[in-house]
mmCIF file of N, CA and C in Angstrom:
data_model
loop_
_atom_site.group_PDB
_atom_site.id
_atom_site.type_symbol
_atom_site.label_atom_id
_atom_site.label_comp_id
_atom_site.label_asym_id
_atom_site.label_seq_id
_atom_site.Cartn_x
_atom_site.Cartn_y
_atom_site.Cartn_z
ATOM 1 N N MET A 1420 -41.654 -16.726 14.790
ATOM 2 C CA MET A 1420 -41.738 -15.507 14.008
ATOM 3 C C MET A 1420 -41.216 -14.304 14.798
ATOM 4 N N SER A 1421 -41.415 -14.327 16.126
ATOM 5 C CA SER A 1421 -40.940 -13.203 16.934
ATOM 6 C C SER A 1421 -39.416 -13.136 16.938
ATOM 7 N N SER A 1422 -38.770 -14.304 16.796
ATOM 8 C CA SER A 1422 -37.316 -14.338 16.757
ATOM 9 C C SER A 1422 -36.786 -13.620 15.519
ATOM 10 N N ILE A 1423 -37.475 -13.767 14.406
ATOM 11 C CA ILE A 1423 -37.047 -13.116 13.163
ATOM 12 C C ILE A 1423 -37.184 -11.603 13.287
ATOM 13 N N THR A 1424 -38.297 -11.123 13.846
ATOM 14 C CA THR A 1424 -38.465 -9.674 13.991
ATOM 15 C C THR A 1424 -37.486 -9.127 15.013
ATOM 16 N N SER A 1425 -37.212 -9.906 16.065
ATOM 17 C CA SER A 1425 -36.246 -9.464 17.056
ATOM 18 C C SER A 1425 -34.847 -9.374 16.435
ATOM 19 N N LYS A 1426 -34.495 -10.345 15.600
ATOM 20 C CA LYS A 1426 -33.217 -10.300 14.897
ATOM 21 C C LYS A 1426 -33.142 -9.067 14.004
ATOM 22 N N ALA A 1427 -34.238 -8.787 13.323
ATOM 23 C CA ALA A 1427 -34.267 -7.624 12.438
ATOM 24 C C ALA A 1427 -34.114 -6.328 13.228
ATOM 25 N N GLN A 1428 -34.718 -6.271 14.410
ATOM 26 C CA GLN A 1428 -34.604 -5.072 15.237
ATOM 27 C C GLN A 1428 -33.168 -4.873 15.720
ATOM 28 N N VAL A 1429 -32.550 -5.956 16.163
ATOM 29 C CA VAL A 1429 -31.159 -5.859 16.630
ATOM 30 C C VAL A 1429 -30.241 -5.481 15.464
ATOM 31 N N ALA A 1430 -30.480 -6.066 14.306
ATOM 32 C CA ALA A 1430 -29.667 -5.740 13.131
ATOM 33 C C ALA A 1430 -29.853 -4.274 12.740
ATOM 34 N N GLN A 1431 -31.051 -3.762 12.888
ATOM 35 C CA GLN A 1431 -31.291 -2.355 12.568
ATOM 36 C C GLN A 1431 -30.578 -1.452 13.579
ATOM 37 N N LYS A 1432 -30.561 -1.842 14.848
ATOM 38 C CA LYS A 1432 -29.823 -1.074 15.852
ATOM 39 C C LYS A 1432 -28.330 -1.075 15.540
ATOM 40 N N ILE A 1433 -27.837 -2.226 15.096
ATOM 41 C CA ILE A 1433 -26.415 -2.329 14.750
ATOM 42 C C ILE A 1433 -26.090 -1.420 13.564
ATOM 43 N N THR A 1434 -26.928 -1.428 12.530
ATOM 44 C CA THR A 1434 -26.659 -0.574 11.365
ATOM 45 C C THR A 1434 -26.751 0.901 11.726
ATOM 46 N N SER A 1435 -27.669 1.258 12.615
ATOM 47 C CA SER A 1435 -27.750 2.670 13.005
ATOM 48 C C SER A 1435 -26.518 3.082 13.809
ATOM 49 N N LEU A 1436 -25.991 2.168 14.628
ATOM 50 C CA LEU A 1436 -24.752 2.461 15.354
ATOM 51 C C LEU A 1436 -23.557 2.559 14.411
ATOM 52 N N LEU A 1437 -23.521 1.673 13.422
ATOM 53 C CA LEU A 1437 -22.423 1.704 12.458
ATOM 54 C C LEU A 1437 -22.407 3.000 11.667
ATOM 55 N N LYS A 1438 -23.577 3.538 11.391
ATOM 56 C CA LYS A 1438 -23.644 4.789 10.632
ATOM 57 C C LYS A 1438 -23.122 5.974 11.431
ATOM 58 N N THR A 1439 -23.081 5.845 12.767
ATOM 59 C CA THR A 1439 -22.560 6.939 13.593
ATOM 60 C C THR A 1439 -21.037 6.938 13.672
ATOM 61 N N LEU A 1440 -20.390 5.849 13.249
ATOM 62 C CA LEU A 1440 -18.929 5.798 13.272
ATOM 63 C C LEU A 1440 -18.360 6.842 12.318
ATOM 64 N N PRO A 1441 -17.275 7.510 12.714
ATOM 65 C CA PRO A 1441 -16.679 8.508 11.815
ATOM 66 C C PRO A 1441 -15.970 7.847 10.643
ATOM 67 N N LYS A 1442 -15.751 8.631 9.622
ATOM 68 C CA LYS A 1442 -15.023 8.145 8.452
ATOM 69 C C LYS A 1442 -13.565 7.924 8.836
ATOM 70 N N ASP A 1443 -12.947 6.901 8.251
ATOM 71 C CA ASP A 1443 -11.546 6.609 8.544
ATOM 72 C C ASP A 1443 -10.661 7.765 8.093
ATOM 73 N N ARG A 1444 -9.658 8.067 8.910
ATOM 74 C CA ARG A 1444 -8.724 9.129 8.551
ATOM 75 C C ARG A 1444 -7.784 8.700 7.442
ATOM 76 N N LEU A 1445 -7.413 7.425 7.462
ATOM 77 C CA LEU A 1445 -6.510 6.882 6.456
ATOM 78 C C LEU A 1445 -7.291 6.021 5.478
ATOM 79 N N ASN A 1446 -6.860 6.025 4.234
ATOM 80 C CA ASN A 1446 -7.506 5.166 3.246
ATOM 81 C C ASN A 1446 -6.990 3.742 3.386
ATOM 82 N N HIS A 1447 -7.918 2.806 3.484
ATOM 83 C CA HIS A 1447 -7.574 1.398 3.615
ATOM 84 C C HIS A 1447 -8.132 0.642 2.426
ATOM 85 N N HIS A 1448 -7.672 -0.588 2.260
ATOM 86 C CA HIS A 1448 -8.232 -1.435 1.214
ATOM 87 C C HIS A 1448 -9.646 -1.850 1.581
ATOM 88 N N ALA A 1449 -9.900 -2.007 2.869
ATOM 89 C CA ALA A 1449 -11.221 -2.391 3.350
ATOM 90 C C ALA A 1449 -11.571 -1.520 4.552
ATOM 91 N N SER A 1450 -12.780 -1.004 4.556
ATOM 92 C CA SER A 1450 -13.245 -0.168 5.648
ATOM 93 C C SER A 1450 -14.125 -0.999 6.575
ATOM 94 N N PHE A 1451 -13.834 -0.964 7.864
ATOM 95 C CA PHE A 1451 -14.628 -1.705 8.847
ATOM 96 C C PHE A 1451 -16.096 -1.301 8.768
ATOM 97 N N LYS A 1452 -16.327 -0.018 8.696
ATOM 98 C CA LYS A 1452 -17.692 0.509 8.674
ATOM 99 C C LYS A 1452 -18.467 0.003 7.466
ATOM 100 N N GLU A 1453 -17.882 0.100 6.288
ATOM 101 C CA GLU A 1453 -18.569 -0.301 5.063
ATOM 102 C C GLU A 1453 -18.827 -1.807 5.008
ATOM 103 N N ILE A 1454 -17.850 -2.599 5.423
ATOM 104 C CA ILE A 1454 -18.008 -4.054 5.386
ATOM 105 C C ILE A 1454 -19.094 -4.496 6.356
ATOM 106 N N GLN A 1455 -19.096 -3.925 7.555
ATOM 107 C CA GLN A 1455 -20.097 -4.313 8.538
ATOM 108 C C GLN A 1455 -21.492 -3.829 8.135
ATOM 109 N N LEU A 1456 -21.585 -2.662 7.523
ATOM 110 C CA LEU A 1456 -22.888 -2.200 7.034
ATOM 111 C C LEU A 1456 -23.442 -3.150 5.983
ATOM 112 N N ALA A 1457 -22.605 -3.556 5.050
ATOM 113 C CA ALA A 1457 -23.056 -4.500 4.016
ATOM 114 C C ALA A 1457 -23.450 -5.835 4.644
ATOM 115 N N ARG A 1458 -22.720 -6.250 5.665
ATOM 116 C CA ARG A 1458 -23.004 -7.529 6.327
ATOM 117 C C ARG A 1458 -24.348 -7.508 7.044
ATOM 118 N N PHE A 1459 -24.651 -6.438 7.755
ATOM 119 C CA PHE A 1459 -25.871 -6.394 8.543
ATOM 120 C C PHE A 1459 -27.081 -5.892 7.763
ATOM 121 N N GLU A 1460 -26.896 -5.363 6.589
ATOM 122 C CA GLU A 1460 -28.032 -4.984 5.743
ATOM 123 C C GLU A 1460 -28.506 -6.151 4.887
ATOM 124 N N ASN A 1461 -27.704 -7.203 4.789
ATOM 125 C CA ASN A 1461 -28.070 -8.387 4.025
ATOM 126 C C ASN A 1461 -28.940 -9.299 4.886
ATOM 127 N N LYS A 1462 -30.180 -9.516 4.470
ATOM 128 C CA LYS A 1462 -31.138 -10.327 5.245
ATOM 129 C C LYS A 1462 -30.693 -11.782 5.369
ATOM 130 N N ALA A 1463 -30.051 -12.324 4.350
ATOM 131 C CA ALA A 1463 -29.621 -13.725 4.387
ATOM 132 C C ALA A 1463 -28.554 -13.943 5.456
ATOM 133 N N ASN A 1464 -27.660 -12.974 5.625
ATOM 134 C CA ASN A 1464 -26.631 -13.083 6.655
ATOM 135 C C ASN A 1464 -27.230 -13.009 8.057
ATOM 136 N N ILE A 1465 -28.227 -12.170 8.221
ATOM 137 C CA ILE A 1465 -28.850 -11.998 9.532
ATOM 138 C C ILE A 1465 -29.568 -13.273 9.960
ATOM 139 N N GLU A 1466 -30.189 -13.953 9.017
ATOM 140 C CA GLU A 1466 -30.906 -15.181 9.350
ATOM 141 C C GLU A 1466 -29.967 -16.285 9.820
ATOM 142 N N GLN A 1467 -28.726 -16.274 9.369
ATOM 143 C CA GLN A 1467 -27.766 -17.304 9.757
ATOM 144 C C GLN A 1467 -27.161 -17.066 11.137
ATOM 145 N N ILE A 1468 -27.238 -15.852 11.645
ATOM 146 C CA ILE A 1468 -26.653 -15.513 12.941
ATOM 147 C C ILE A 1468 -27.725 -15.675 14.017
ATOM 148 N N SER A 1469 -27.356 -16.276 15.131
ATOM 149 C CA SER A 1469 -28.323 -16.450 16.220
ATOM 150 C C SER A 1469 -28.621 -15.103 16.873
ATOM 151 N N GLU A 1470 -29.756 -15.032 17.536
ATOM 152 C CA GLU A 1470 -30.157 -13.780 18.171
ATOM 153 C C GLU A 1470 -29.190 -13.405 19.302
ATOM 154 N N ARG A 1471 -28.714 -14.394 20.013
ATOM 155 C CA ARG A 1471 -27.759 -14.158 21.098
ATOM 156 C C ARG A 1471 -26.475 -13.541 20.554
ATOM 157 N N ASP A 1472 -25.972 -14.080 19.454
ATOM 158 C CA ASP A 1472 -24.755 -13.535 18.846
ATOM 159 C C ASP A 1472 -24.972 -12.117 18.333
ATOM 160 N N LEU A 1473 -26.149 -11.854 17.786
ATOM 161 C CA LEU A 1473 -26.442 -10.497 17.325
ATOM 162 C C LEU A 1473 -26.443 -9.518 18.491
ATOM 163 N N ARG A 1474 -27.034 -9.929 19.598
ATOM 164 C CA ARG A 1474 -27.064 -9.053 20.776
ATOM 165 C C ARG A 1474 -25.648 -8.807 21.312
ATOM 166 N N LEU A 1475 -24.818 -9.858 21.326
ATOM 167 C CA LEU A 1475 -23.435 -9.689 21.778
ATOM 168 C C LEU A 1475 -22.656 -8.765 20.843
ATOM 169 N N GLN A 1476 -22.888 -8.865 19.551
ATOM 170 C CA GLN A 1476 -22.219 -7.989 18.592
ATOM 171 C C GLN A 1476 -22.695 -6.551 18.762
ATOM 172 N N PHE A 1477 -23.968 -6.370 19.091
ATOM 173 C CA PHE A 1477 -24.491 -5.025 19.337
ATOM 174 C C PHE A 1477 -23.830 -4.410 20.566
ATOM 175 N N ILE A 1478 -23.693 -5.200 21.631
ATOM 176 C CA ILE A 1478 -23.056 -4.702 22.860
ATOM 177 C C ILE A 1478 -21.590 -4.345 22.590
ATOM 178 N N ALA A 1479 -20.889 -5.198 21.863
ATOM 179 C CA ALA A 1479 -19.478 -4.938 21.551
ATOM 180 C C ALA A 1479 -19.335 -3.681 20.698
ATOM 181 N N LEU A 1480 -20.218 -3.503 19.740
ATOM 182 C CA LEU A 1480 -20.153 -2.310 18.888
ATOM 183 C C LEU A 1480 -20.477 -1.054 19.681
ATOM 184 N N LYS A 1481 -21.424 -1.161 20.597
ATOM 185 C CA LYS A 1481 -21.771 -0.004 21.428
ATOM 186 C C LYS A 1481 -20.579 0.408 22.297
ATOM 187 N N GLU A 1482 -19.850 -0.568 22.839
ATOM 188 C CA GLU A 1482 -18.662 -0.261 23.631
ATOM 189 C C GLU A 1482 -17.562 0.340 22.763
ATOM 190 N N LEU A 1483 -17.471 -0.112 21.524
ATOM 191 C CA LEU A 1483 -16.490 0.444 20.597
ATOM 192 C C LEU A 1483 -16.816 1.892 20.257
ATOM 193 N N VAL A 1484 -18.077 2.179 20.003
ATOM 194 C CA VAL A 1484 -18.491 3.535 19.660
ATOM 195 C C VAL A 1484 -18.290 4.482 20.839
ATOM 196 N N ASN A 1485 -18.526 3.990 22.056
ATOM 197 C CA ASN A 1485 -18.395 4.840 23.242
ATOM 198 C C ASN A 1485 -16.956 4.944 23.746
ATOM 199 N N ASP A 1486 -15.994 4.341 23.059
ATOM 200 C CA ASP A 1486 -14.573 4.369 23.435
ATOM 201 C C ASP A 1486 -14.353 3.871 24.859
ATOM 202 N N LYS A 1487 -15.036 2.791 25.211
ATOM 203 C CA LYS A 1487 -14.943 2.256 26.570
ATOM 204 C C LYS A 1487 -13.504 1.895 26.930
ATOM 205 N N TYR A 1488 -12.832 1.187 26.070
ATOM 206 C CA TYR A 1488 -11.494 0.708 26.398
ATOM 207 C C TYR A 1488 -10.435 1.786 26.227
ATOM 208 N N LYS A 1489 -10.691 2.753 25.361
ATOM 209 C CA LYS A 1489 -9.755 3.872 25.239
ATOM 210 C C LYS A 1489 -9.748 4.672 26.537
ATOM 211 N N ASN A 1490 -10.918 4.848 27.113
ATOM 212 C CA ASN A 1490 -11.012 5.586 28.371
ATOM 213 C C ASN A 1490 -10.556 4.733 29.560
ATOM 214 N N TYR A 1491 -10.792 3.438 29.508
ATOM 215 C CA TYR A 1491 -10.432 2.548 30.603
ATOM 216 C C TYR A 1491 -8.918 2.351 30.684
ATOM 217 N N TYR A 1492 -8.268 2.201 29.531
ATOM 218 C CA TYR A 1492 -6.825 2.014 29.473
ATOM 219 C C TYR A 1492 -6.169 3.271 28.905
ATOM 220 N N ALA A 1493 -6.244 4.334 29.640
ATOM 221 C CA ALA A 1493 -5.693 5.606 29.173
ATOM 222 C C ALA A 1493 -4.170 5.515 29.114
ATOM 223 N N LEU A 1494 -3.599 6.114 28.065
ATOM 224 C CA LEU A 1494 -2.145 6.116 27.896
ATOM 225 C C LEU A 1494 -1.535 7.282 28.662
ATOM 226 N N ASP A 1495 -0.409 7.043 29.281
ATOM 227 C CA ASP A 1495 0.268 8.110 29.995
ATOM 228 C C ASP A 1495 1.349 8.726 29.111
ATOM 229 N N ASP A 1496 1.989 9.762 29.633
ATOM 230 C CA ASP A 1496 2.992 10.488 28.839
ATOM 231 C C ASP A 1496 4.248 9.679 28.567
ATOM 232 N N LYS A 1497 4.533 8.655 29.364
ATOM 233 C CA LYS A 1497 5.720 7.836 29.111
ATOM 234 C C LYS A 1497 5.608 7.109 27.778
ATOM 235 N N LEU A 1498 4.400 6.715 27.401
ATOM 236 C CA LEU A 1498 4.212 6.047 26.109
ATOM 237 C C LEU A 1498 4.060 7.040 24.970
ATOM 238 N N LEU A 1499 3.408 8.163 25.252
ATOM 239 C CA LEU A 1499 3.151 9.135 24.185
ATOM 240 C C LEU A 1499 4.377 9.985 23.853
ATOM 241 N N LYS A 1500 5.220 10.213 24.810
ATOM 242 C CA LYS A 1500 6.430 11.001 24.578
ATOM 243 C C LYS A 1500 7.616 10.293 25.213
ATOM 244 N N PRO A 1501 8.123 9.263 24.556
ATOM 245 C CA PRO A 1501 9.260 8.532 25.135
ATOM 246 C C PRO A 1501 10.514 9.402 25.159
ATOM 247 N N LYS A 1502 11.415 9.081 26.075
ATOM 248 C CA LYS A 1502 12.639 9.876 26.240
ATOM 249 C C LYS A 1502 13.543 9.810 25.015
ATOM 250 N N SER A 1503 13.549 8.672 24.333
ATOM 251 C CA SER A 1503 14.482 8.518 23.221
ATOM 252 C C SER A 1503 14.092 9.351 21.999
ATOM 253 N N ASN A 1504 12.809 9.489 21.721
ATOM 254 C CA ASN A 1504 12.367 10.244 20.549
ATOM 255 C C ASN A 1504 11.023 10.905 20.864
ATOM 256 N N PRO A 1505 11.023 12.035 21.565
ATOM 257 C CA PRO A 1505 9.772 12.617 22.058
ATOM 258 C C PRO A 1505 8.847 13.180 20.981
ATOM 259 N N GLU A 1506 9.365 13.532 19.833
ATOM 260 C CA GLU A 1506 8.526 14.130 18.796
ATOM 261 C C GLU A 1506 7.938 13.109 17.828
ATOM 262 N N TYR A 1507 8.297 11.859 17.954
ATOM 263 C CA TYR A 1507 7.849 10.817 17.019
ATOM 264 C C TYR A 1507 6.327 10.689 17.002
ATOM 265 N N TYR A 1508 5.708 10.581 18.179
ATOM 266 C CA TYR A 1508 4.252 10.439 18.266
ATOM 267 C C TYR A 1508 3.560 11.673 17.713
ATOM 268 N N ASN A 1509 4.044 12.839 18.054
ATOM 269 C CA ASN A 1509 3.426 14.079 17.549
ATOM 270 C C ASN A 1509 3.505 14.160 16.037
ATOM 271 N N ARG A 1510 4.642 13.751 15.470
ATOM 272 C CA ARG A 1510 4.809 13.780 14.021
ATOM 273 C C ARG A 1510 3.849 12.796 13.340
ATOM 274 N N LEU A 1511 3.718 11.592 13.937
ATOM 275 C CA LEU A 1511 2.792 10.607 13.379
ATOM 276 C C LEU A 1511 1.352 11.093 13.422
ATOM 277 N N MET A 1512 0.934 11.625 14.565
ATOM 278 C CA MET A 1512 -0.448 12.075 14.705
ATOM 279 C C MET A 1512 -0.757 13.264 13.800
ATOM 280 N N SER A 1513 0.183 14.166 13.635
ATOM 281 C CA SER A 1513 -0.070 15.300 12.745
ATOM 282 C C SER A 1513 -0.177 14.841 11.300
ATOM 283 N N GLU A 1514 0.575 13.804 10.933
ATOM 284 C CA GLU A 1514 0.486 13.280 9.576
ATOM 285 C C GLU A 1514 -0.829 12.540 9.354
ATOM 286 N N ILE A 1515 -1.266 11.794 10.365
ATOM 287 C CA ILE A 1515 -2.543 11.072 10.251
ATOM 288 C C ILE A 1515 -3.708 12.046 10.155
ATOM 289 N N LYS A 1516 -3.668 13.106 10.948
ATOM 290 C CA LYS A 1516 -4.757 14.090 10.938
ATOM 291 C C LYS A 1516 -4.704 14.981 9.706
ATOM 292 N N GLY A 1517 -3.605 14.940 8.984
ATOM 293 C CA GLY A 1517 -3.487 15.737 7.764
ATOM 294 C C GLY A 1517 -3.087 17.169 8.028
ATOM 295 N N GLU A 1518 -2.553 17.450 9.196
ATOM 296 C CA GLU A 1518 -2.163 18.816 9.523
ATOM 297 C C GLU A 1518 -0.955 19.273 8.717
ATOM 298 N N ARG A 1519 0.035 18.400 8.601
ATOM 299 C CA ARG A 1519 1.188 18.752 7.775
ATOM 300 C C ARG A 1519 1.754 17.478 7.168
ATOM 301 N N LYS A 1520 2.214 17.600 5.970
ATOM 302 C CA LYS A 1520 2.804 16.457 5.274
ATOM 303 C C LYS A 1520 4.297 16.671 5.185
ATOM 304 N N GLU A 1521 5.008 15.557 5.275
ATOM 305 C CA GLU A 1521 6.455 15.637 5.108
ATOM 306 C C GLU A 1521 6.785 15.666 3.624
ATOM 307 N N THR A 1522 7.681 16.548 3.280
ATOM 308 C CA THR A 1522 8.162 16.580 1.909
ATOM 309 C C THR A 1522 9.251 15.529 1.754
ATOM 310 N N LEU A 1523 9.692 15.310 0.555
ATOM 311 C CA LEU A 1523 10.740 14.322 0.301
ATOM 312 C C LEU A 1523 12.023 14.704 1.039
ATOM 313 N N PHE A 1524 12.358 15.989 1.003
ATOM 314 C CA PHE A 1524 13.582 16.434 1.671
ATOM 315 C C PHE A 1524 13.490 16.261 3.182
ATOM 316 N N SER A 1525 12.345 16.633 3.762
ATOM 317 C CA SER A 1525 12.213 16.500 5.213
ATOM 318 C C SER A 1525 12.156 15.034 5.635
ATOM 319 N N ALA A 1526 11.622 14.159 4.784
ATOM 320 C CA ALA A 1526 11.601 12.728 5.096
ATOM 321 C C ALA A 1526 13.019 12.159 5.083
ATOM 322 N N ILE A 1527 13.825 12.563 4.107
ATOM 323 C CA ILE A 1527 15.223 12.112 4.041
ATOM 324 C C ILE A 1527 15.987 12.633 5.248
ATOM 325 N N ARG A 1528 15.742 13.896 5.602
ATOM 326 C CA ARG A 1528 16.411 14.484 6.767
ATOM 327 C C ARG A 1528 16.032 13.724 8.044
ATOM 328 N N THR A 1529 14.770 13.332 8.159
ATOM 329 C CA THR A 1529 14.311 12.575 9.334
ATOM 330 C C THR A 1529 14.984 11.228 9.416
ATOM 331 N N VAL A 1530 15.135 10.567 8.266
ATOM 332 C CA VAL A 1530 15.774 9.248 8.261
ATOM 333 C C VAL A 1530 17.263 9.377 8.580
ATOM 334 N N VAL A 1531 17.933 10.355 7.995
ATOM 335 C CA VAL A 1531 19.374 10.486 8.172
ATOM 336 C C VAL A 1531 19.725 10.989 9.571
ATOM 337 N N PHE A 1532 19.076 12.069 10.004
ATOM 338 C CA PHE A 1532 19.442 12.689 11.267
ATOM 339 C C PHE A 1532 18.557 12.265 12.436
ATOM 340 N N GLY A 1533 17.430 11.635 12.164
ATOM 341 C CA GLY A 1533 16.557 11.172 13.229
ATOM 342 C C GLY A 1533 15.764 12.260 13.907
ATOM 343 N N LYS A 1534 15.539 13.374 13.231
ATOM 344 C CA LYS A 1534 14.761 14.484 13.830
ATOM 345 C C LYS A 1534 13.559 14.785 12.992
#
């Protein structure tokens, strides 16, 4: 019986961590956050997963939330601003963040002239 309550506690920790994840910037067909919340809120799914696997999933999610690998494998300027097209990354990130949208004319100009 203690294993069931322990599983429930770990699952509750996982759902609380999932709720702290920010909303996706881009609209997707499936959201990682929503799918995982539905998965860990379902009691039948939790009973099928071993306690060890739940703990490992909690640790992996905690590392994901804390951006462990983003900080560990930091990107340098050679990747972010390549010599061949230095504004490409900036243009992509500004579009993802919603700062500015390309119009049809500017998109055609970008394709034709590469700027």
